[in-house]
Structure formats: structure tokens, C-alpha cells
PDB file of C-alpha atoms and ligand atoms in Angstrom:
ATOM      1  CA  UNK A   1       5.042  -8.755  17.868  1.00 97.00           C
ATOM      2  CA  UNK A   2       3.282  -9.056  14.595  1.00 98.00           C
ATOM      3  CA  UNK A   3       2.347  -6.053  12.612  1.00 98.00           C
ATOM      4  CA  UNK A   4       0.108  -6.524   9.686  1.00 98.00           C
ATOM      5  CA  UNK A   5       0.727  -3.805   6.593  1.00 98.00           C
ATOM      6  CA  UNK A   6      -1.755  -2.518   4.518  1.00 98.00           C
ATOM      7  CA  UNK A   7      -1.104  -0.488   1.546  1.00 98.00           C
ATOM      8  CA  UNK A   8      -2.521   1.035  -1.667  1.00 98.00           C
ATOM      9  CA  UNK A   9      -6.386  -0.263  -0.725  1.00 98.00           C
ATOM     10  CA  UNK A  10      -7.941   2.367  -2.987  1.00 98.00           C
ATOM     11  CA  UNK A  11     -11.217   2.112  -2.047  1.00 98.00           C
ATOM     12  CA  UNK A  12     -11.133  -1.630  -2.875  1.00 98.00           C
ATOM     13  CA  UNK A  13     -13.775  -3.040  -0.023  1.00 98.00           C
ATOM     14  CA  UNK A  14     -13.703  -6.887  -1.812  1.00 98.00           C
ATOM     15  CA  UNK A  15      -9.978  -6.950  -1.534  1.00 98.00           C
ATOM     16  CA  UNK A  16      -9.508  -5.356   1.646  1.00 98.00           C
ATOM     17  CA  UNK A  17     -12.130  -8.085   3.152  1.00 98.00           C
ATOM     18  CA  UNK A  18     -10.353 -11.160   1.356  1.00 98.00           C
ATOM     19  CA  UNK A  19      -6.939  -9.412   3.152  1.00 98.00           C
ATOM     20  CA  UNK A  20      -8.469  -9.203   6.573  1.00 98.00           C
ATOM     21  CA  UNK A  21      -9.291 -12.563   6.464  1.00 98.00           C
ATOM     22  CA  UNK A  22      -6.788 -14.305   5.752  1.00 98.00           C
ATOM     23  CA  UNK A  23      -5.020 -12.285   8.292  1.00 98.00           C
ATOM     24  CA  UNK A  24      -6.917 -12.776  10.827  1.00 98.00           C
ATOM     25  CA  UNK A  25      -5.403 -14.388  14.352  1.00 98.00           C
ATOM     26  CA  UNK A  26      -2.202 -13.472  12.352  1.00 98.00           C
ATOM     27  CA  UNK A  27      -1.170 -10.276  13.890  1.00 98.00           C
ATOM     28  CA  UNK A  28      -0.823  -8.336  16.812  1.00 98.00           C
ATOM     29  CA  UNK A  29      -1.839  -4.950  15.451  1.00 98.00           C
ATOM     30  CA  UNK A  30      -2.031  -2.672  12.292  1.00 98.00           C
ATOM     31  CA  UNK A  31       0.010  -0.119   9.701  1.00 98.00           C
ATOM     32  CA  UNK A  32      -1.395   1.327   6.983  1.00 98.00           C
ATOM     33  CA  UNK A  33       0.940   2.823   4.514  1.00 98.00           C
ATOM     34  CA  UNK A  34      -1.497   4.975   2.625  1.00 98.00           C
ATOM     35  CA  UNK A  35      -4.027   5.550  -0.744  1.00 98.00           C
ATOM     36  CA  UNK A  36      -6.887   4.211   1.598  1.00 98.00           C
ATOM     37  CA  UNK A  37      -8.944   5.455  -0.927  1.00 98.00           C
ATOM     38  CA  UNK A  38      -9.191   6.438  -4.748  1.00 97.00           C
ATOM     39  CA  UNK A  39      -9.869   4.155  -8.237  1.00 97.00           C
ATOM     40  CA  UNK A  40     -12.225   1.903  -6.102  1.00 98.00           C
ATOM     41  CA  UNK A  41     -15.896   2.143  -5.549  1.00 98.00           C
ATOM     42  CA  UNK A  42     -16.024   2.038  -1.395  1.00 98.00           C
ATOM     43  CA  UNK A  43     -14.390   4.740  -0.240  1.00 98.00           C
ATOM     44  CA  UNK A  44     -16.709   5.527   2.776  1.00 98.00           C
ATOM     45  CA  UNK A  45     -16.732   1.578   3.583  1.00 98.00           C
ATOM     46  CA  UNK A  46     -13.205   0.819   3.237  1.00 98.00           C
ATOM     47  CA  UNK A  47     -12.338   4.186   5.471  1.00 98.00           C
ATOM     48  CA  UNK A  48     -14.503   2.782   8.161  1.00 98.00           C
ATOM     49  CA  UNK A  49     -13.081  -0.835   8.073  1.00 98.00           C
ATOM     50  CA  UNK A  50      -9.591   0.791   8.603  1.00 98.00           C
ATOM     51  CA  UNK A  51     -10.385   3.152  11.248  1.00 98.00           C
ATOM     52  CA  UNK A  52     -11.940  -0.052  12.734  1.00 98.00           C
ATOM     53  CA  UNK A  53      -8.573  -2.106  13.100  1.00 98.00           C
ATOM     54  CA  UNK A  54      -7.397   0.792  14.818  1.00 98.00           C
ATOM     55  CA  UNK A  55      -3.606   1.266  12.880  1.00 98.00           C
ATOM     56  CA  UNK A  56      -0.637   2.011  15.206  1.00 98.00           C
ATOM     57  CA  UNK A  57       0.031   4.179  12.279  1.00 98.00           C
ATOM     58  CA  UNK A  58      -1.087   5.130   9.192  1.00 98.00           C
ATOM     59  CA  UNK A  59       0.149   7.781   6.735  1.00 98.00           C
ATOM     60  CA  UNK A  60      -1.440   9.595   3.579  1.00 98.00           C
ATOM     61  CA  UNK A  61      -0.716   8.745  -0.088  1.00 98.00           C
ATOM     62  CA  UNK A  62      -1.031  11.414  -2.951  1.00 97.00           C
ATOM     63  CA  UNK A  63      -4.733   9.385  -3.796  1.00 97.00           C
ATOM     64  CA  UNK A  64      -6.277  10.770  -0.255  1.00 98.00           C
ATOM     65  CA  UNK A  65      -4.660  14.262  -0.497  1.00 97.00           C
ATOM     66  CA  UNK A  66      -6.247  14.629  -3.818  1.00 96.00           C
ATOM     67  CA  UNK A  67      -9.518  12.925  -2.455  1.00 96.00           C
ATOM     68  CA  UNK A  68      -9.890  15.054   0.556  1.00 95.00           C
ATOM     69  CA  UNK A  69      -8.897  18.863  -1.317  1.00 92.00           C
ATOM     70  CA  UNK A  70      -5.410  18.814   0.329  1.00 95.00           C
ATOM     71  CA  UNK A  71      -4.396  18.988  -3.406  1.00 94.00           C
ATOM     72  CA  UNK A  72      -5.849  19.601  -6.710  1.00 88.00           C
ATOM     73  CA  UNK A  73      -4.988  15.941  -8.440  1.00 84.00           C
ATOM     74  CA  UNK A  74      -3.399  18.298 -11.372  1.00 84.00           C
ATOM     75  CA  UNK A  75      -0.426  16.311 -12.008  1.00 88.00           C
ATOM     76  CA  UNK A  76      -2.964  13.002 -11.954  1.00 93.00           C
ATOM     77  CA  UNK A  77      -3.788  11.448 -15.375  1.00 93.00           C
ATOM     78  CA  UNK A  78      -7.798  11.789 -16.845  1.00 94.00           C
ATOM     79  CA  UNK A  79      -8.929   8.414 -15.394  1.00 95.00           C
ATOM     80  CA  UNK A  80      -7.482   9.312 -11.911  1.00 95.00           C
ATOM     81  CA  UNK A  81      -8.601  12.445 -11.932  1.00 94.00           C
ATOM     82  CA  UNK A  82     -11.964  11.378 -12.659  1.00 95.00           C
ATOM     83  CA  UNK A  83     -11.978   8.908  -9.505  1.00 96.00           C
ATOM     84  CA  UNK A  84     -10.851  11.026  -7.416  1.00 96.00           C
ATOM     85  CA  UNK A  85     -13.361  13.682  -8.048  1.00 95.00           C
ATOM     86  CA  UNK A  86     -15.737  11.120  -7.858  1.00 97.00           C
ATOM     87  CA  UNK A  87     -14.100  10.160  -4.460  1.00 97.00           C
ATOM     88  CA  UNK A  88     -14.340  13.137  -2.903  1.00 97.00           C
ATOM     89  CA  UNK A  89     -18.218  13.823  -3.939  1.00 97.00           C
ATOM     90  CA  UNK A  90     -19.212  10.491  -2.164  1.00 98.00           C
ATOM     91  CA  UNK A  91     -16.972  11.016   0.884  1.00 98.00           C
ATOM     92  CA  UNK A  92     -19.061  11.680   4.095  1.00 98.00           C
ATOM     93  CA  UNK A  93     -17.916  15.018   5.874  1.00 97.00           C
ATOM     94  CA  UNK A  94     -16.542  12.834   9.059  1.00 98.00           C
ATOM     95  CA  UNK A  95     -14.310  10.870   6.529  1.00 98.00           C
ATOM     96  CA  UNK A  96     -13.153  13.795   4.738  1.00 98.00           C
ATOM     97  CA  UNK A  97     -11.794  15.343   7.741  1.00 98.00           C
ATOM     98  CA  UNK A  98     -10.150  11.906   8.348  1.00 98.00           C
ATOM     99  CA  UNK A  99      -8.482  11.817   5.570  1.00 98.00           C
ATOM    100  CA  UNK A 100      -6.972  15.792   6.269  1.00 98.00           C
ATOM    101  CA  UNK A 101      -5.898  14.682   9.548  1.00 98.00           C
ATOM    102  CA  UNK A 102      -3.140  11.734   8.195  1.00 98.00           C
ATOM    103  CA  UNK A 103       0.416  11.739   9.082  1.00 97.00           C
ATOM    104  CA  UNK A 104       2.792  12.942   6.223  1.00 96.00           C
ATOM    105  CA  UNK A 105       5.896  10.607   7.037  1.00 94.00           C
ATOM    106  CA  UNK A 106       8.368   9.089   8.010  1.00 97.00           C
ATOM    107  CA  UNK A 107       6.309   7.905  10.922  1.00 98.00           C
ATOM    108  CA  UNK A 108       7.825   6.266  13.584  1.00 97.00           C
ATOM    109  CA  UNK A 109       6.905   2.516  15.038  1.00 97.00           C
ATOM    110  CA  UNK A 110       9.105   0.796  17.198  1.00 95.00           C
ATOM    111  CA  UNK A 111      12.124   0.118  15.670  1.00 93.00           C
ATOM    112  CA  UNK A 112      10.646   0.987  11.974  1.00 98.00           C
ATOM    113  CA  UNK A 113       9.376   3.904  10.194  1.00 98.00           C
ATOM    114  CA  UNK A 114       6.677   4.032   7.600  1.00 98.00           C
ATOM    115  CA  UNK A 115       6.106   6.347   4.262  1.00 98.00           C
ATOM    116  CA  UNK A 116       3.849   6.265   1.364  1.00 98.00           C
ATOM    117  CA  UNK A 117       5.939   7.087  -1.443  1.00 98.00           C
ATOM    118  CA  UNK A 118       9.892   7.783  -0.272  1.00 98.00           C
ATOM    119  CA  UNK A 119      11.877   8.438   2.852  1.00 98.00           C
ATOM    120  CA  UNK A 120      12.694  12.144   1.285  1.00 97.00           C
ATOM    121  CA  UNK A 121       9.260  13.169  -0.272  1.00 97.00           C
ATOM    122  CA  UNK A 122       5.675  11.364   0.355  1.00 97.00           C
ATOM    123  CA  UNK A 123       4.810  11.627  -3.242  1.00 96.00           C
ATOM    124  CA  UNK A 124       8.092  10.081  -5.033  1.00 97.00           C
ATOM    125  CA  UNK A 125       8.170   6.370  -6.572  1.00 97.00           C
ATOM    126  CA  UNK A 126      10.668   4.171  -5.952  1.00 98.00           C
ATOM    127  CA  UNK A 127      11.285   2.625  -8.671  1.00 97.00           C
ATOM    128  CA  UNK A 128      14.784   1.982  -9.328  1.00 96.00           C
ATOM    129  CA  UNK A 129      17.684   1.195  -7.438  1.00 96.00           C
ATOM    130  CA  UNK A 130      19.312   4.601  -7.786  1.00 96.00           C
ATOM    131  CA  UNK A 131      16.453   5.956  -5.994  1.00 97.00           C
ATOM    132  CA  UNK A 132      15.839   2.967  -3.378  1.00 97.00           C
ATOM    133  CA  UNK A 133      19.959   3.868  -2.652  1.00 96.00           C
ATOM    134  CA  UNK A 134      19.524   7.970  -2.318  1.00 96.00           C
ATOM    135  CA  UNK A 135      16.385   7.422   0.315  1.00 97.00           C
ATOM    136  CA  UNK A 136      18.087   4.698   2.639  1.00 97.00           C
ATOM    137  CA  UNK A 137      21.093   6.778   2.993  1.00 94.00           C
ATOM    138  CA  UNK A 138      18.407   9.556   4.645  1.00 92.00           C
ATOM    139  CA  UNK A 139      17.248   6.633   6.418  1.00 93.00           C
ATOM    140  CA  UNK A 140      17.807   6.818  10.509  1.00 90.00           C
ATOM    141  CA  UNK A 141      16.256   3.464  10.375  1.00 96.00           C
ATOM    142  CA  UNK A 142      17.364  -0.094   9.207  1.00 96.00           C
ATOM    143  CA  UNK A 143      13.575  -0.802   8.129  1.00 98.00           C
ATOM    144  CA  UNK A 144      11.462   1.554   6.411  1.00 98.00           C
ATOM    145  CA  UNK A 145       7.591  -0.048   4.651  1.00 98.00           C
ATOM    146  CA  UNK A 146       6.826   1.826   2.140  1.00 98.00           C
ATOM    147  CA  UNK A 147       3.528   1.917  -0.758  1.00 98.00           C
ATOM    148  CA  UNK A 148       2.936   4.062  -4.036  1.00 98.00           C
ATOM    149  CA  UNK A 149       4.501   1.994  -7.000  1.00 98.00           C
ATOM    150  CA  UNK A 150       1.553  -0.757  -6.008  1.00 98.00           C
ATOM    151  CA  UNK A 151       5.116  -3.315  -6.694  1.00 97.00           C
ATOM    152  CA  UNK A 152       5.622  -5.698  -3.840  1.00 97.00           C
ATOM    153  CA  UNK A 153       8.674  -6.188  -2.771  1.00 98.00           C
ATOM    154  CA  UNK A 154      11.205  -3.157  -2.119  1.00 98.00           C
ATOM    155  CA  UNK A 155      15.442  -2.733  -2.070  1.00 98.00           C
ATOM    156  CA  UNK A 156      17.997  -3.505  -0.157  1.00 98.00           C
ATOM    157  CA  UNK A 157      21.177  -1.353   1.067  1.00 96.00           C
ATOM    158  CA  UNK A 158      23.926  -3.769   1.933  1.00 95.00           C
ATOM    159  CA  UNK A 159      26.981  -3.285   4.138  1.00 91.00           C
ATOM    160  CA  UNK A 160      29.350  -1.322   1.710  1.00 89.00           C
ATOM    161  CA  UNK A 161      26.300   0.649   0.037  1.00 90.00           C
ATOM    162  CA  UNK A 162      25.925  -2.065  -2.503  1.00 95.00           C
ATOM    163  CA  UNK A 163      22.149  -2.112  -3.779  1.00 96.00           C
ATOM    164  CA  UNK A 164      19.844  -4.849  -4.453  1.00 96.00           C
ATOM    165  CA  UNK A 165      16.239  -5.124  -5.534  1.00 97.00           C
ATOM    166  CA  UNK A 166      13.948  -7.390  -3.296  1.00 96.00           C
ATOM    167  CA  UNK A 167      11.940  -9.532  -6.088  1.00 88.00           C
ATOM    168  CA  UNK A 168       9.197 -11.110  -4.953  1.00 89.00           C
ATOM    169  CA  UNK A 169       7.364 -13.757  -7.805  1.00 82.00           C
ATOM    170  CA  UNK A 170       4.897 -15.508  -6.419  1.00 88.00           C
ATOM    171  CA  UNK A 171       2.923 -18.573  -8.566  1.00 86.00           C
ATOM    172  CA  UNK A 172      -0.070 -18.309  -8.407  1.00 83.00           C
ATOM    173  CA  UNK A 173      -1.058 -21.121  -5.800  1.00 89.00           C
ATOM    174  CA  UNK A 174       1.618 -19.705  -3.528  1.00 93.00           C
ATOM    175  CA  UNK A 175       0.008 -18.043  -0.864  1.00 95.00           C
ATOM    176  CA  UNK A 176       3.960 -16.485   0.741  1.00 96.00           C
ATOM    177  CA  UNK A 177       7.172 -15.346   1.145  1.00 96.00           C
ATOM    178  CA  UNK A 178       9.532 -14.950   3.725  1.00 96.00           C
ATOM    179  CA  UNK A 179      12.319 -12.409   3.610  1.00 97.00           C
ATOM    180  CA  UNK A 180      14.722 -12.640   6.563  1.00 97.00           C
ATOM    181  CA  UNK A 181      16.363  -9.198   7.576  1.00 97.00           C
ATOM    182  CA  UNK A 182      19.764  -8.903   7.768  1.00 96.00           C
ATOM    183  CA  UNK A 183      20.973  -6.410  10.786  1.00 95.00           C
ATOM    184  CA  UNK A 184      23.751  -4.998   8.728  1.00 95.00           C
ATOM    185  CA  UNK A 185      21.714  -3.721   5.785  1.00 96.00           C
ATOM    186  CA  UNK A 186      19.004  -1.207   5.506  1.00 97.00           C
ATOM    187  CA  UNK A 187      15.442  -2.023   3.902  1.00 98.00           C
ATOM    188  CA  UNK A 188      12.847  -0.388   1.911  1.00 98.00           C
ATOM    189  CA  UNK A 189      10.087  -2.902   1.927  1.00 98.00           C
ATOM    190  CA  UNK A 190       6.851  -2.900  -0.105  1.00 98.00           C
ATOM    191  CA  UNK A 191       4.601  -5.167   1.092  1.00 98.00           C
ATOM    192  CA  UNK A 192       1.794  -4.533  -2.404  1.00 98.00           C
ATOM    193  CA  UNK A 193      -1.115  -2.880  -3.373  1.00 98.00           C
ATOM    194  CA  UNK A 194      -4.484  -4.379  -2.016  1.00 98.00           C
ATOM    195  CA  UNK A 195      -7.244  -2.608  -3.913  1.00 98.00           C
ATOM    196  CA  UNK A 196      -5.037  -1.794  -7.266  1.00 98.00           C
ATOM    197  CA  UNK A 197      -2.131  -4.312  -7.978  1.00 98.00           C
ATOM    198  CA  UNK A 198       0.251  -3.258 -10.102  1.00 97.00           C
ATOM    199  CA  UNK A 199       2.743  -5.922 -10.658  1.00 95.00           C
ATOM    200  CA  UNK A 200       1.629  -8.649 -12.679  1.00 95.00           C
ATOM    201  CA  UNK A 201      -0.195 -10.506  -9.933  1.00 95.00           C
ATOM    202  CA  UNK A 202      -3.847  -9.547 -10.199  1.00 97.00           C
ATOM    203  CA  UNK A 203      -4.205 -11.049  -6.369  1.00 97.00           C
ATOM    204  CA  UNK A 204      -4.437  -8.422  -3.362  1.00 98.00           C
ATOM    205  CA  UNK A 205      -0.623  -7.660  -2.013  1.00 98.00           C
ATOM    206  CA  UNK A 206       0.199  -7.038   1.740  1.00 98.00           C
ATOM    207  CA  UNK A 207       2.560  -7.803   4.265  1.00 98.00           C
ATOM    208  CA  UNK A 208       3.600  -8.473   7.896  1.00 98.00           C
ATOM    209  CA  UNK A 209       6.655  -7.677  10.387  1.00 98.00           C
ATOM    210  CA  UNK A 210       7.700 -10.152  12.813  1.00 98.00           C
ATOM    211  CA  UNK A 211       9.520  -7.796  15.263  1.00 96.00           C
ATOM    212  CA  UNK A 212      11.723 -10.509  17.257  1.00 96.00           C
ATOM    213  CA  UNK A 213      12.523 -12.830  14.194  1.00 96.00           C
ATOM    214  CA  UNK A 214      13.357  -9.995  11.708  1.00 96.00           C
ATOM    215  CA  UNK A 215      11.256 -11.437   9.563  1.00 98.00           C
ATOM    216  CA  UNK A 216       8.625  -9.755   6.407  1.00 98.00           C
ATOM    217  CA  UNK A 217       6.604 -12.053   4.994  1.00 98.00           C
ATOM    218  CA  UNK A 218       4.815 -10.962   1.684  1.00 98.00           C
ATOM    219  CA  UNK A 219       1.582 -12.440   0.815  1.00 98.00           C
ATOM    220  CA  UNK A 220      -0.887 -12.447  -1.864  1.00 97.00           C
ATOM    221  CA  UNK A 221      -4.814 -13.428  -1.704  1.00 97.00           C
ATOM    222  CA  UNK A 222      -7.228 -13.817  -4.082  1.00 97.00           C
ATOM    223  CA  UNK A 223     -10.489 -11.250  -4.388  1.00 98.00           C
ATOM    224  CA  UNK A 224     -13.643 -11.842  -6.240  1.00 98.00           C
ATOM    225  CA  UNK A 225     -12.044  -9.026  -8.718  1.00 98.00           C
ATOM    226  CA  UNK A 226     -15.380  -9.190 -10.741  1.00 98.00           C
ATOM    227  CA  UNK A 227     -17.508  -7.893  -7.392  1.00 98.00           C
ATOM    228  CA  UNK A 228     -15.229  -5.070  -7.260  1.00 98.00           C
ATOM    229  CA  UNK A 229     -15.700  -4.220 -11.294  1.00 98.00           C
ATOM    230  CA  UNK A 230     -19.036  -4.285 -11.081  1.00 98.00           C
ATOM    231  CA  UNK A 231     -19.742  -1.777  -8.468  1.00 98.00           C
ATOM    232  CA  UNK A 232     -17.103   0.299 -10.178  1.00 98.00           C
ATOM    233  CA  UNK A 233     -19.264  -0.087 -13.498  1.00 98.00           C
ATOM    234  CA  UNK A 234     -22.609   0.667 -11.365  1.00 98.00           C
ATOM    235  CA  UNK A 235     -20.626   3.863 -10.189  1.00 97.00           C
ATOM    236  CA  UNK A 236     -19.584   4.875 -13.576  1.00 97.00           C
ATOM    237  CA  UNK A 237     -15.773   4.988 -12.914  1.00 97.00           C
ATOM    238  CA  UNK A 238     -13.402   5.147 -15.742  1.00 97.00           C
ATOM    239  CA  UNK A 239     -13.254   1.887 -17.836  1.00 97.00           C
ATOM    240  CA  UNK A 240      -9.280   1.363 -17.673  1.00 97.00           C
ATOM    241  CA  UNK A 241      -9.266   1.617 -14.092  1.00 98.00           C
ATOM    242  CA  UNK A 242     -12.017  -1.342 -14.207  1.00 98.00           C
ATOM    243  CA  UNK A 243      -9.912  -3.154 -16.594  1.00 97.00           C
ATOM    244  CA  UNK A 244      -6.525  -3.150 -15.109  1.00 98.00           C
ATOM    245  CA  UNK A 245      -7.670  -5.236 -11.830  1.00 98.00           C
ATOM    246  CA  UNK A 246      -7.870  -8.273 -14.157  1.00 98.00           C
ATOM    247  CA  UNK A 247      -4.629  -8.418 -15.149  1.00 97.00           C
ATOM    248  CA  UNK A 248      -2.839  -6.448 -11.995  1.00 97.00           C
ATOM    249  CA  UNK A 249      -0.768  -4.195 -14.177  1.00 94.00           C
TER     250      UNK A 249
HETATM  251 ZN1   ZN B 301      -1.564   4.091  -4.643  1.00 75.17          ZN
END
């Protein structure tokens, strides 16, 4: 069984396309870890292209809580802010109450769970190893995908409770990586941010499970990033958050 992950796709309908097709004949079925929308420009079109693959399971982030009036987006920087008010005046009143209706997390799959931000709280970044160590001892789980930092790659618990961090540095004619599980440790995984990259690699992030090998493979695609900007310009949406896609940080 192959299970392809989505995460982070912030309304981003260019990268989210570029994604899908590359994917395609490539999986069995679907996960989507959260922040369908937010930042981007398509927040209608890329909520309708998800609902489409029909997910197994999909989760909220903090991006379509704000976006949907679940919360306020107080604790969101200006920019943010700003999109996500923005978001939530162009959502259609059957995606809004799509949106309300996500799963919290930890979701179950199989023999995996999935979360937007931590195994302890949906809204907490992993960022460190500290962190990545205090969640997978909650974790019931060996493998738990996980979105939020918009970082691909994730942590590993190893036999013991020694740490390590899952680095994932792709060149940029490298399409992917394969990480190969090992039964005695316990995994956070990030498989990357589609609409809103975050580490260095401007390209869209995402990821699949290959249930009977054990295997994640992480994989980057490139996105006509300029499309994207300019429907973000034609929206008005905050400058920096146009900016940023070029460079993926
Ligand atoms: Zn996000």
C-alpha cells in the first residue's frame, strides 16, 4: 500500500497541481496533514481538489482554524493575519463548514497516526530534538507524519531513547529520497510544505508511505512559483508572503 502525504498546501493551487502530477499512478490513496488553506490565493480551488482525492485522513492545521472562525488568528503575525482574513472572506459557505468539520489529531491509519503540529498539542512546532524526543515518548505508534514547521524531514527516537534529526538536502535536480524505517525506533516524519516551503528548497515538499517495505520517500517538484505570485499580487495579499516562495524560507 502506498499512501501519498500532503501537507502545508496553503491555498497554493500551482503547487498542489505540479504535486498531483508527479504523483500520479504513484499511490494507492491519500493523507493530508493539514493548513489546506491560508497565505495562497486558491483557497476555494485547492479545498475542492483535496476533497476530490478523497484523503483516508486528513487533519486541521492552526491556518484553517483561523480561516474558518474556529479561532481568532491572534497569536498570528500581521501578514498572516491579513491572509487569513482574506481567506475566510473568499471561502464559500460549503467550504467553510469543511474546514470546521476536520479531525484534531492524532488520527489513526493503519499502522500510523497523523498530526499537524505535535503528537501532544495540534498547534506546537517541532523544531528541535528536545521536542521531537518529549512527543514520541506519548507516541502509541512507531510512525507518526506530521506538518507545521513547512521543514521536510522529521526525528528519529532510537532504541535506548537516543535522538536524531532526519535531514533531508536535496540538489536541486534530485527529484528523491528514500528513508528506510527501522522497527525498533519511533518516527516523526515531515514529508514538506507544498504551497509555502520553508526550508531552503523553494520546490513543493511531500511525501509517501510504502506500508510493506517500511519505506518514506521524500520528494520535491518544481511549481511555476511566478503563477502562484501573481494571483497573490492580483488578490492583494501581503508582499512578504509573495516574496518568500522564491527563495522557500
Ligand atoms: Zn502551515
Amino acid at each position: 500500500m502506498r499512501t501519498l502525504i500532503l501537507s502545508d498546501i496553503h491555498s497554493n493551487l500551482t503547487a498542489l497541481e505540479a504535486v498531483l502530477e508527479q504523483a500520479q499512478g504513484k499511490y494507492d490513496r491519500v493523507i493530508c496533514l493539514g493548513d489546506i488553506v491560508g497565505y495562497g490565493p486558491d483557497p476555494n480551488e485547492v479545498i475542492q481538489r483535496v476533497r476530490g482525492l478523497e484523503p483516508v485522513a486528513t487533519v486541521r492545521g492552526n491556518h484553517d482554524k483561523a480561516c474558518c472562525g474556529i479561532t481568532n488568528a491572534e497569536d498570528f503575525n500581521t501578514v498572516a493575519r491579513a491572509a487569513a482574513s482574506w481567506t475566510r472572506q473568499q471561502l464559500t459557505p460549503e467550504n467553510l463548514a469543511y474546514l470546521r468539520q476536520l479531525d484534531v489529531g492524532p488520527a489513526p491509519v493503519d499502522d500510523f497516526q497523523i498530526v499537524h503540529g505535535s503528537i501532544r498539542d495540534e498547534d506546537e512546532y517541532v523544531f528541535t530534538p528536545r521536542e521531537a524526543g518529549e512527543n514520541l515518548e506519548l507516541a502509541k505508534v512507531g510512525l507518526t507524519f506530521c506538518g507545521h514547521t513547512h521543514f521536510q524531514g522529521g526525528f528519529a527516537r532510537r532504541e535506548g531513547g537516543r535522538l536524531e534529526v532526519l535531514r533531508v538536502r536535496m540538489e536541486p535536480g534530485v527529484a528523491w529520497a528514500a528513508l528506510e524505517l527501522n522497527p525498533a525506533s519511533r518516527y516523526l516524519i515531515n514529508p514538506g510544505s507544498i504551497g509555502q516551503p520553508r526550508d531552503g528548497d523553494p520546490r513543493a515538499g511531500f511525501g509517501f508511505y510504502e506500508s510493506e517495505k517500511r519505506t518514506v520517500e521524500y520528494w520535491r517538484v518544481p511549481y511555476d512559483i511566478e503563477a502562484t505570485q501573481q494571483r497573490m499580487r492580483a488578490a492583494q495579499l501581503p508582499e512578504p508572503l509573495i516574496h518568500r516562495l522564491s527563495h522557500g524560507r
